[in-house]
């Protein structure tokens, strides 16, 4: 802890309760506004007193933003300022430069969706799921965008690497946790994903492995 942090007055004991709460609100909003990425609870706790309820502070800030074109949203385990979707057409019409979003082709987008739902998952399992090979270039592109990373090695023969999504994935798509992903049944009904194909392939691999053991 640096000297400036050590001297920073978090408690604000000299202020009245109302003024102290207002200052805590201002600090929390300032930190979130200044950050390029979602800000977690531990970070916000560094600028408010021990008696400050961060959830209530966030609620009060959101209430004040009710009529504004932007909001404070929970994403990737933290909070971030995001423009309300109703104003997206106005922003596009203005031609202003906005924070870049990762651009995907259809193959990359579908593979990313599959990883989000089935993680940890191997490239081979993804290829089985789609009925065609998922290229190393597709995986490399998603890794370069920091949307996925390596997970634990699979217990299947050869122990290939699995892939999992990252906090950048959650932040990019506005999810707080993976539980916020849309219903997977809708994607299966549309034919984009096929859990049965993966399960059948896994059963086949297990059967072959058992037969090989018996031959030995």
PDB file of C-alpha atoms in Angstrom:
ATOM      1  CA  UNK A   1       0.000   0.000   0.000  1.00  0.00           C
ATOM      2  CA  UNK A   2       1.483   3.355  -1.071  1.00  0.00           C
ATOM      3  CA  UNK A   3       1.623   6.444   1.164  1.00  0.00           C
ATOM      4  CA  UNK A   4      -1.195   8.178  -0.745  1.00  0.00           C
ATOM      5  CA  UNK A   5      -3.494   5.184  -0.268  1.00  0.00           C
ATOM      6  CA  UNK A   6      -2.617   4.889   3.409  1.00  0.00           C
ATOM      7  CA  UNK A   7      -3.612   8.534   4.010  1.00  0.00           C
ATOM      8  CA  UNK A   8      -6.811   8.322   1.965  1.00  0.00           C
ATOM      9  CA  UNK A   9      -9.854   9.015   4.149  1.00  0.00           C
ATOM     10  CA  UNK A  10     -12.373   6.278   3.424  1.00  0.00           C
ATOM     11  CA  UNK A  11     -14.510   6.648   6.530  1.00  0.00           C
ATOM     12  CA  UNK A  12     -15.256  10.402   6.239  1.00  0.00           C
ATOM     13  CA  UNK A  13     -16.207  10.493   9.928  1.00  0.00           C
ATOM     14  CA  UNK A  14     -16.187  14.290   9.994  1.00  0.00           C
ATOM     15  CA  UNK A  15     -19.144  14.500   7.591  1.00  0.00           C
ATOM     16  CA  UNK A  16     -22.821  14.157   8.397  1.00  0.00           C
ATOM     17  CA  UNK A  17     -24.367  10.800   7.403  1.00  0.00           C
ATOM     18  CA  UNK A  18     -26.099  12.353   4.381  1.00  0.00           C
ATOM     19  CA  UNK A  19     -22.962  14.058   3.074  1.00  0.00           C
ATOM     20  CA  UNK A  20     -20.862  10.957   3.747  1.00  0.00           C
ATOM     21  CA  UNK A  21     -23.259   8.781   1.735  1.00  0.00           C
ATOM     22  CA  UNK A  22     -23.264  11.296  -1.122  1.00  0.00           C
ATOM     23  CA  UNK A  23     -19.472  11.331  -1.213  1.00  0.00           C
ATOM     24  CA  UNK A  24     -19.346   7.527  -1.222  1.00  0.00           C
ATOM     25  CA  UNK A  25     -21.797   7.501  -4.146  1.00  0.00           C
ATOM     26  CA  UNK A  26     -19.674  10.040  -6.029  1.00  0.00           C
ATOM     27  CA  UNK A  27     -16.497   8.058  -5.424  1.00  0.00           C
ATOM     28  CA  UNK A  28     -18.008   4.770  -6.550  1.00  0.00           C
ATOM     29  CA  UNK A  29     -19.450   6.307  -9.701  1.00  0.00           C
ATOM     30  CA  UNK A  30     -16.193   8.139 -10.483  1.00  0.00           C
ATOM     31  CA  UNK A  31     -14.132   4.951 -10.202  1.00  0.00           C
ATOM     32  CA  UNK A  32     -16.536   3.013 -12.437  1.00  0.00           C
ATOM     33  CA  UNK A  33     -16.753   5.858 -14.946  1.00  0.00           C
ATOM     34  CA  UNK A  34     -12.954   6.118 -15.188  1.00  0.00           C
ATOM     35  CA  UNK A  35     -12.407   2.389 -15.687  1.00  0.00           C
ATOM     36  CA  UNK A  36     -12.236   0.829 -19.150  1.00  0.00           C
ATOM     37  CA  UNK A  37     -13.293  -2.534 -17.692  1.00  0.00           C
ATOM     38  CA  UNK A  38     -15.920  -3.629 -15.138  1.00  0.00           C
ATOM     39  CA  UNK A  39     -14.983  -2.722 -11.558  1.00  0.00           C
ATOM     40  CA  UNK A  40     -15.368  -5.401  -8.893  1.00  0.00           C
ATOM     41  CA  UNK A  41     -16.521  -5.067  -5.301  1.00  0.00           C
ATOM     42  CA  UNK A  42     -13.018  -5.321  -3.818  1.00  0.00           C
ATOM     43  CA  UNK A  43     -11.859  -2.349  -5.880  1.00  0.00           C
ATOM     44  CA  UNK A  44     -14.811  -0.187  -4.850  1.00  0.00           C
ATOM     45  CA  UNK A  45     -14.266  -1.124  -1.200  1.00  0.00           C
ATOM     46  CA  UNK A  46     -10.938   0.728  -1.288  1.00  0.00           C
ATOM     47  CA  UNK A  47     -12.649   4.117  -1.637  1.00  0.00           C
ATOM     48  CA  UNK A  48     -15.549   3.816   0.847  1.00  0.00           C
ATOM     49  CA  UNK A  49     -15.810   3.186   4.568  1.00  0.00           C
ATOM     50  CA  UNK A  50     -16.373  -0.140   6.256  1.00  0.00           C
ATOM     51  CA  UNK A  51     -19.979   0.765   7.046  1.00  0.00           C
ATOM     52  CA  UNK A  52     -20.770   1.488   3.393  1.00  0.00           C
ATOM     53  CA  UNK A  53     -23.107  -1.015   1.727  1.00  0.00           C
ATOM     54  CA  UNK A  54     -21.862  -1.065  -1.865  1.00  0.00           C
ATOM     55  CA  UNK A  55     -25.025  -2.721  -3.183  1.00  0.00           C
ATOM     56  CA  UNK A  56     -27.157   0.100  -1.763  1.00  0.00           C
ATOM     57  CA  UNK A  57     -24.785   2.703  -3.189  1.00  0.00           C
ATOM     58  CA  UNK A  58     -25.120   1.087  -6.628  1.00  0.00           C
ATOM     59  CA  UNK A  59     -28.922   1.046  -6.254  1.00  0.00           C
ATOM     60  CA  UNK A  60     -28.967   4.768  -5.425  1.00  0.00           C
ATOM     61  CA  UNK A  61     -26.720   5.610  -8.385  1.00  0.00           C
ATOM     62  CA  UNK A  62     -28.948   3.597 -10.705  1.00  0.00           C
ATOM     63  CA  UNK A  63     -31.997   5.412  -9.391  1.00  0.00           C
ATOM     64  CA  UNK A  64     -30.402   8.767 -10.226  1.00  0.00           C
ATOM     65  CA  UNK A  65     -29.559   7.498 -13.713  1.00  0.00           C
ATOM     66  CA  UNK A  66     -33.114   6.340 -14.384  1.00  0.00           C
ATOM     67  CA  UNK A  67     -33.817   9.172 -16.830  1.00  0.00           C
ATOM     68  CA  UNK A  68     -30.322   9.272 -18.338  1.00  0.00           C
ATOM     69  CA  UNK A  69     -29.206   7.611 -21.616  1.00  0.00           C
ATOM     70  CA  UNK A  70     -26.726   5.377 -19.814  1.00  0.00           C
ATOM     71  CA  UNK A  71     -26.857   3.013 -16.855  1.00  0.00           C
ATOM     72  CA  UNK A  72     -24.700   1.171 -14.346  1.00  0.00           C
ATOM     73  CA  UNK A  73     -24.835  -2.513 -15.240  1.00  0.00           C
ATOM     74  CA  UNK A  74     -23.530  -5.664 -13.575  1.00  0.00           C
ATOM     75  CA  UNK A  75     -21.144  -7.441 -15.951  1.00  0.00           C
ATOM     76  CA  UNK A  76     -18.294  -9.941 -15.512  1.00  0.00           C
ATOM     77  CA  UNK A  77     -18.504  -9.879 -11.711  1.00  0.00           C
ATOM     78  CA  UNK A  78     -18.327  -6.086 -11.472  1.00  0.00           C
ATOM     79  CA  UNK A  79     -20.056  -2.898 -12.611  1.00  0.00           C
ATOM     80  CA  UNK A  80     -19.633  -0.775 -15.721  1.00  0.00           C
ATOM     81  CA  UNK A  81     -21.266   2.225 -17.375  1.00  0.00           C
ATOM     82  CA  UNK A  82     -23.125   1.206 -20.518  1.00  0.00           C
ATOM     83  CA  UNK A  83     -25.233   3.243 -22.927  1.00  0.00           C
ATOM     84  CA  UNK A  84     -28.865   2.130 -22.946  1.00  0.00           C
ATOM     85  CA  UNK A  85     -29.746   0.067 -26.007  1.00  0.00           C
ATOM     86  CA  UNK A  86     -32.566   2.464 -26.959  1.00  0.00           C
ATOM     87  CA  UNK A  87     -29.920   5.029 -27.951  1.00  0.00           C
ATOM     88  CA  UNK A  88     -27.892   2.716 -30.188  1.00  0.00           C
ATOM     89  CA  UNK A  89     -29.533   4.070 -33.402  1.00  0.00           C
ATOM     90  CA  UNK A  90     -28.687   7.653 -32.405  1.00  0.00           C
ATOM     91  CA  UNK A  91     -25.071   6.720 -31.716  1.00  0.00           C
ATOM     92  CA  UNK A  92     -24.759   4.944 -35.076  1.00  0.00           C
ATOM     93  CA  UNK A  93     -26.372   7.875 -36.889  1.00  0.00           C
ATOM     94  CA  UNK A  94     -23.923  10.304 -35.295  1.00  0.00           C
ATOM     95  CA  UNK A  95     -20.937   8.454 -36.729  1.00  0.00           C
ATOM     96  CA  UNK A  96     -19.017   8.962 -33.499  1.00  0.00           C
ATOM     97  CA  UNK A  97     -16.135   6.659 -32.626  1.00  0.00           C
ATOM     98  CA  UNK A  98     -17.167   4.142 -29.993  1.00  0.00           C
ATOM     99  CA  UNK A  99     -15.343   1.490 -28.008  1.00  0.00           C
ATOM    100  CA  UNK A 100     -14.475  -1.259 -30.522  1.00  0.00           C
ATOM    101  CA  UNK A 101     -16.274  -4.568 -30.275  1.00  0.00           C
ATOM    102  CA  UNK A 102     -14.760  -7.778 -31.449  1.00  0.00           C
ATOM    103  CA  UNK A 103     -15.816  -8.521 -35.016  1.00  0.00           C
ATOM    104  CA  UNK A 104     -16.703 -12.137 -35.728  1.00  0.00           C
ATOM    105  CA  UNK A 105     -17.500 -14.106 -38.801  1.00  0.00           C
ATOM    106  CA  UNK A 106     -20.362 -16.584 -38.482  1.00  0.00           C
ATOM    107  CA  UNK A 107     -18.104 -19.560 -37.790  1.00  0.00           C
ATOM    108  CA  UNK A 108     -16.269 -17.774 -34.960  1.00  0.00           C
ATOM    109  CA  UNK A 109     -19.521 -16.580 -33.402  1.00  0.00           C
ATOM    110  CA  UNK A 110     -21.070 -20.049 -33.368  1.00  0.00           C
ATOM    111  CA  UNK A 111     -17.909 -21.652 -31.974  1.00  0.00           C
ATOM    112  CA  UNK A 112     -17.791 -18.999 -29.241  1.00  0.00           C
ATOM    113  CA  UNK A 113     -21.419 -19.702 -28.344  1.00  0.00           C
ATOM    114  CA  UNK A 114     -20.681 -23.420 -28.099  1.00  0.00           C
ATOM    115  CA  UNK A 115     -17.672 -22.849 -25.846  1.00  0.00           C
ATOM    116  CA  UNK A 116     -19.781 -20.599 -23.646  1.00  0.00           C
ATOM    117  CA  UNK A 117     -22.369 -23.327 -23.082  1.00  0.00           C
ATOM    118  CA  UNK A 118     -20.249 -26.477 -23.029  1.00  0.00           C
ATOM    119  CA  UNK A 119     -17.020 -25.327 -21.396  1.00  0.00           C
ATOM    120  CA  UNK A 120     -14.613 -26.837 -20.706  1.00  0.00           C
ATOM    121  CA  UNK A 121     -14.690 -28.287 -24.232  1.00  0.00           C
ATOM    122  CA  UNK A 122     -11.988 -29.513 -26.630  1.00  0.00           C
ATOM    123  CA  UNK A 123     -11.558 -28.569 -30.284  1.00  0.00           C
ATOM    124  CA  UNK A 124     -12.345 -32.174 -31.190  1.00  0.00           C
ATOM    125  CA  UNK A 125     -15.625 -32.059 -29.267  1.00  0.00           C
ATOM    126  CA  UNK A 126     -16.524 -28.798 -31.011  1.00  0.00           C
ATOM    127  CA  UNK A 127     -15.783 -30.391 -34.388  1.00  0.00           C
ATOM    128  CA  UNK A 128     -18.045 -33.328 -33.497  1.00  0.00           C
ATOM    129  CA  UNK A 129     -20.759 -30.947 -32.406  1.00  0.00           C
ATOM    130  CA  UNK A 130     -20.830 -29.123 -35.742  1.00  0.00           C
ATOM    131  CA  UNK A 131     -20.184 -32.158 -37.913  1.00  0.00           C
ATOM    132  CA  UNK A 132     -17.083 -30.546 -39.454  1.00  0.00           C
ATOM    133  CA  UNK A 133     -13.629 -29.601 -38.248  1.00  0.00           C
ATOM    134  CA  UNK A 134     -13.246 -26.440 -36.184  1.00  0.00           C
ATOM    135  CA  UNK A 135      -9.971 -24.984 -37.399  1.00  0.00           C
ATOM    136  CA  UNK A 136      -7.058 -24.003 -35.231  1.00  0.00           C
ATOM    137  CA  UNK A 137      -7.257 -20.543 -36.811  1.00  0.00           C
ATOM    138  CA  UNK A 138     -10.794 -20.076 -35.457  1.00  0.00           C
ATOM    139  CA  UNK A 139      -9.653 -20.995 -31.948  1.00  0.00           C
ATOM    140  CA  UNK A 140      -6.559 -18.774 -32.302  1.00  0.00           C
ATOM    141  CA  UNK A 141      -8.707 -15.805 -33.341  1.00  0.00           C
ATOM    142  CA  UNK A 142     -10.956 -16.137 -30.308  1.00  0.00           C
ATOM    143  CA  UNK A 143      -7.915 -16.486 -28.054  1.00  0.00           C
ATOM    144  CA  UNK A 144      -6.306 -13.406 -29.590  1.00  0.00           C
ATOM    145  CA  UNK A 145      -9.497 -11.446 -28.859  1.00  0.00           C
ATOM    146  CA  UNK A 146      -9.148 -12.661 -25.236  1.00  0.00           C
ATOM    147  CA  UNK A 147     -12.633 -14.144 -25.341  1.00  0.00           C
ATOM    148  CA  UNK A 148     -11.455 -17.682 -24.585  1.00  0.00           C
ATOM    149  CA  UNK A 149      -8.466 -19.252 -22.893  1.00  0.00           C
ATOM    150  CA  UNK A 150      -7.099 -22.722 -22.195  1.00  0.00           C
ATOM    151  CA  UNK A 151      -8.927 -24.779 -19.599  1.00  0.00           C
ATOM    152  CA  UNK A 152      -7.931 -28.043 -17.912  1.00  0.00           C
ATOM    153  CA  UNK A 153      -6.764 -30.943 -20.031  1.00  0.00           C
ATOM    154  CA  UNK A 154      -9.521 -33.334 -21.026  1.00  0.00           C
ATOM    155  CA  UNK A 155      -9.552 -36.830 -19.447  1.00  0.00           C
ATOM    156  CA  UNK A 156     -10.089 -38.288 -22.950  1.00  0.00           C
ATOM    157  CA  UNK A 157      -7.272 -40.132 -24.789  1.00  0.00           C
ATOM    158  CA  UNK A 158      -4.367 -37.827 -25.575  1.00  0.00           C
ATOM    159  CA  UNK A 159      -5.438 -35.373 -22.860  1.00  0.00           C
ATOM    160  CA  UNK A 160      -6.127 -32.493 -25.267  1.00  0.00           C
ATOM    161  CA  UNK A 161      -6.547 -28.966 -23.974  1.00  0.00           C
ATOM    162  CA  UNK A 162     -10.051 -27.698 -23.316  1.00  0.00           C
ATOM    163  CA  UNK A 163     -11.237 -24.140 -23.846  1.00  0.00           C
ATOM    164  CA  UNK A 164     -13.230 -21.853 -21.555  1.00  0.00           C
ATOM    165  CA  UNK A 165     -14.536 -18.304 -21.808  1.00  0.00           C
ATOM    166  CA  UNK A 166     -12.952 -15.331 -20.030  1.00  0.00           C
ATOM    167  CA  UNK A 167     -14.210 -12.272 -18.123  1.00  0.00           C
ATOM    168  CA  UNK A 168     -13.723 -10.353 -21.387  1.00  0.00           C
ATOM    169  CA  UNK A 169     -16.385 -12.615 -22.929  1.00  0.00           C
ATOM    170  CA  UNK A 170     -18.828 -11.725 -20.148  1.00  0.00           C
ATOM    171  CA  UNK A 171     -18.058  -8.012 -20.410  1.00  0.00           C
ATOM    172  CA  UNK A 172     -18.273  -7.937 -24.207  1.00  0.00           C
ATOM    173  CA  UNK A 173     -21.748  -9.457 -24.261  1.00  0.00           C
ATOM    174  CA  UNK A 174     -23.043  -7.775 -21.114  1.00  0.00           C
ATOM    175  CA  UNK A 175     -23.318 -10.886 -18.927  1.00  0.00           C
ATOM    176  CA  UNK A 176     -22.663 -10.773 -15.200  1.00  0.00           C
ATOM    177  CA  UNK A 177     -22.142 -14.551 -14.969  1.00  0.00           C
ATOM    178  CA  UNK A 178     -22.500 -17.529 -17.316  1.00  0.00           C
ATOM    179  CA  UNK A 179     -25.925 -18.120 -15.777  1.00  0.00           C
ATOM    180  CA  UNK A 180     -27.095 -15.109 -17.802  1.00  0.00           C
ATOM    181  CA  UNK A 181     -26.584 -16.963 -21.108  1.00  0.00           C
ATOM    182  CA  UNK A 182     -29.837 -17.467 -23.043  1.00  0.00           C
ATOM    183  CA  UNK A 183     -31.664 -20.796 -22.861  1.00  0.00           C
ATOM    184  CA  UNK A 184     -29.570 -23.408 -24.644  1.00  0.00           C
ATOM    185  CA  UNK A 185     -32.700 -25.260 -25.785  1.00  0.00           C
ATOM    186  CA  UNK A 186     -33.463 -22.391 -28.182  1.00  0.00           C
ATOM    187  CA  UNK A 187     -30.072 -22.814 -29.849  1.00  0.00           C
ATOM    188  CA  UNK A 188     -30.524 -26.561 -30.134  1.00  0.00           C
ATOM    189  CA  UNK A 189     -33.987 -26.123 -31.650  1.00  0.00           C
ATOM    190  CA  UNK A 190     -32.466 -23.782 -34.240  1.00  0.00           C
ATOM    191  CA  UNK A 191     -29.924 -26.477 -35.172  1.00  0.00           C
ATOM    192  CA  UNK A 192     -26.870 -24.423 -34.172  1.00  0.00           C
ATOM    193  CA  UNK A 193     -25.797 -26.817 -31.427  1.00  0.00           C
ATOM    194  CA  UNK A 194     -26.150 -30.570 -31.105  1.00  0.00           C
ATOM    195  CA  UNK A 195     -25.554 -31.987 -27.641  1.00  0.00           C
ATOM    196  CA  UNK A 196     -26.755 -35.457 -28.711  1.00  0.00           C
ATOM    197  CA  UNK A 197     -24.057 -35.704 -31.370  1.00  0.00           C
ATOM    198  CA  UNK A 198     -21.354 -34.945 -28.811  1.00  0.00           C
ATOM    199  CA  UNK A 199     -22.805 -37.411 -26.284  1.00  0.00           C
ATOM    200  CA  UNK A 200     -23.074 -40.163 -28.905  1.00  0.00           C
ATOM    201  CA  UNK A 201     -19.473 -39.601 -29.965  1.00  0.00           C
ATOM    202  CA  UNK A 202     -18.299 -39.711 -26.344  1.00  0.00           C
ATOM    203  CA  UNK A 203     -20.151 -43.002 -25.803  1.00  0.00           C
ATOM    204  CA  UNK A 204     -18.539 -44.439 -28.945  1.00  0.00           C
ATOM    205  CA  UNK A 205     -15.059 -43.425 -27.732  1.00  0.00           C
ATOM    206  CA  UNK A 206     -15.719 -45.016 -24.334  1.00  0.00           C
ATOM    207  CA  UNK A 207     -16.902 -48.255 -25.995  1.00  0.00           C
ATOM    208  CA  UNK A 208     -13.813 -48.409 -28.181  1.00  0.00           C
ATOM    209  CA  UNK A 209     -11.584 -47.783 -25.177  1.00  0.00           C
ATOM    210  CA  UNK A 210     -13.239 -50.646 -23.267  1.00  0.00           C
ATOM    211  CA  UNK A 211     -12.824 -52.993 -26.244  1.00  0.00           C
ATOM    212  CA  UNK A 212      -9.141 -52.104 -26.497  1.00  0.00           C
ATOM    213  CA  UNK A 213      -8.671 -52.888 -22.786  1.00  0.00           C
ATOM    214  CA  UNK A 214     -10.331 -56.271 -23.257  1.00  0.00           C
ATOM    215  CA  UNK A 215      -8.055 -57.047 -26.220  1.00  0.00           C
ATOM    216  CA  UNK A 216      -5.028 -56.295 -24.046  1.00  0.00           C
TER     217      UNK A 216
END
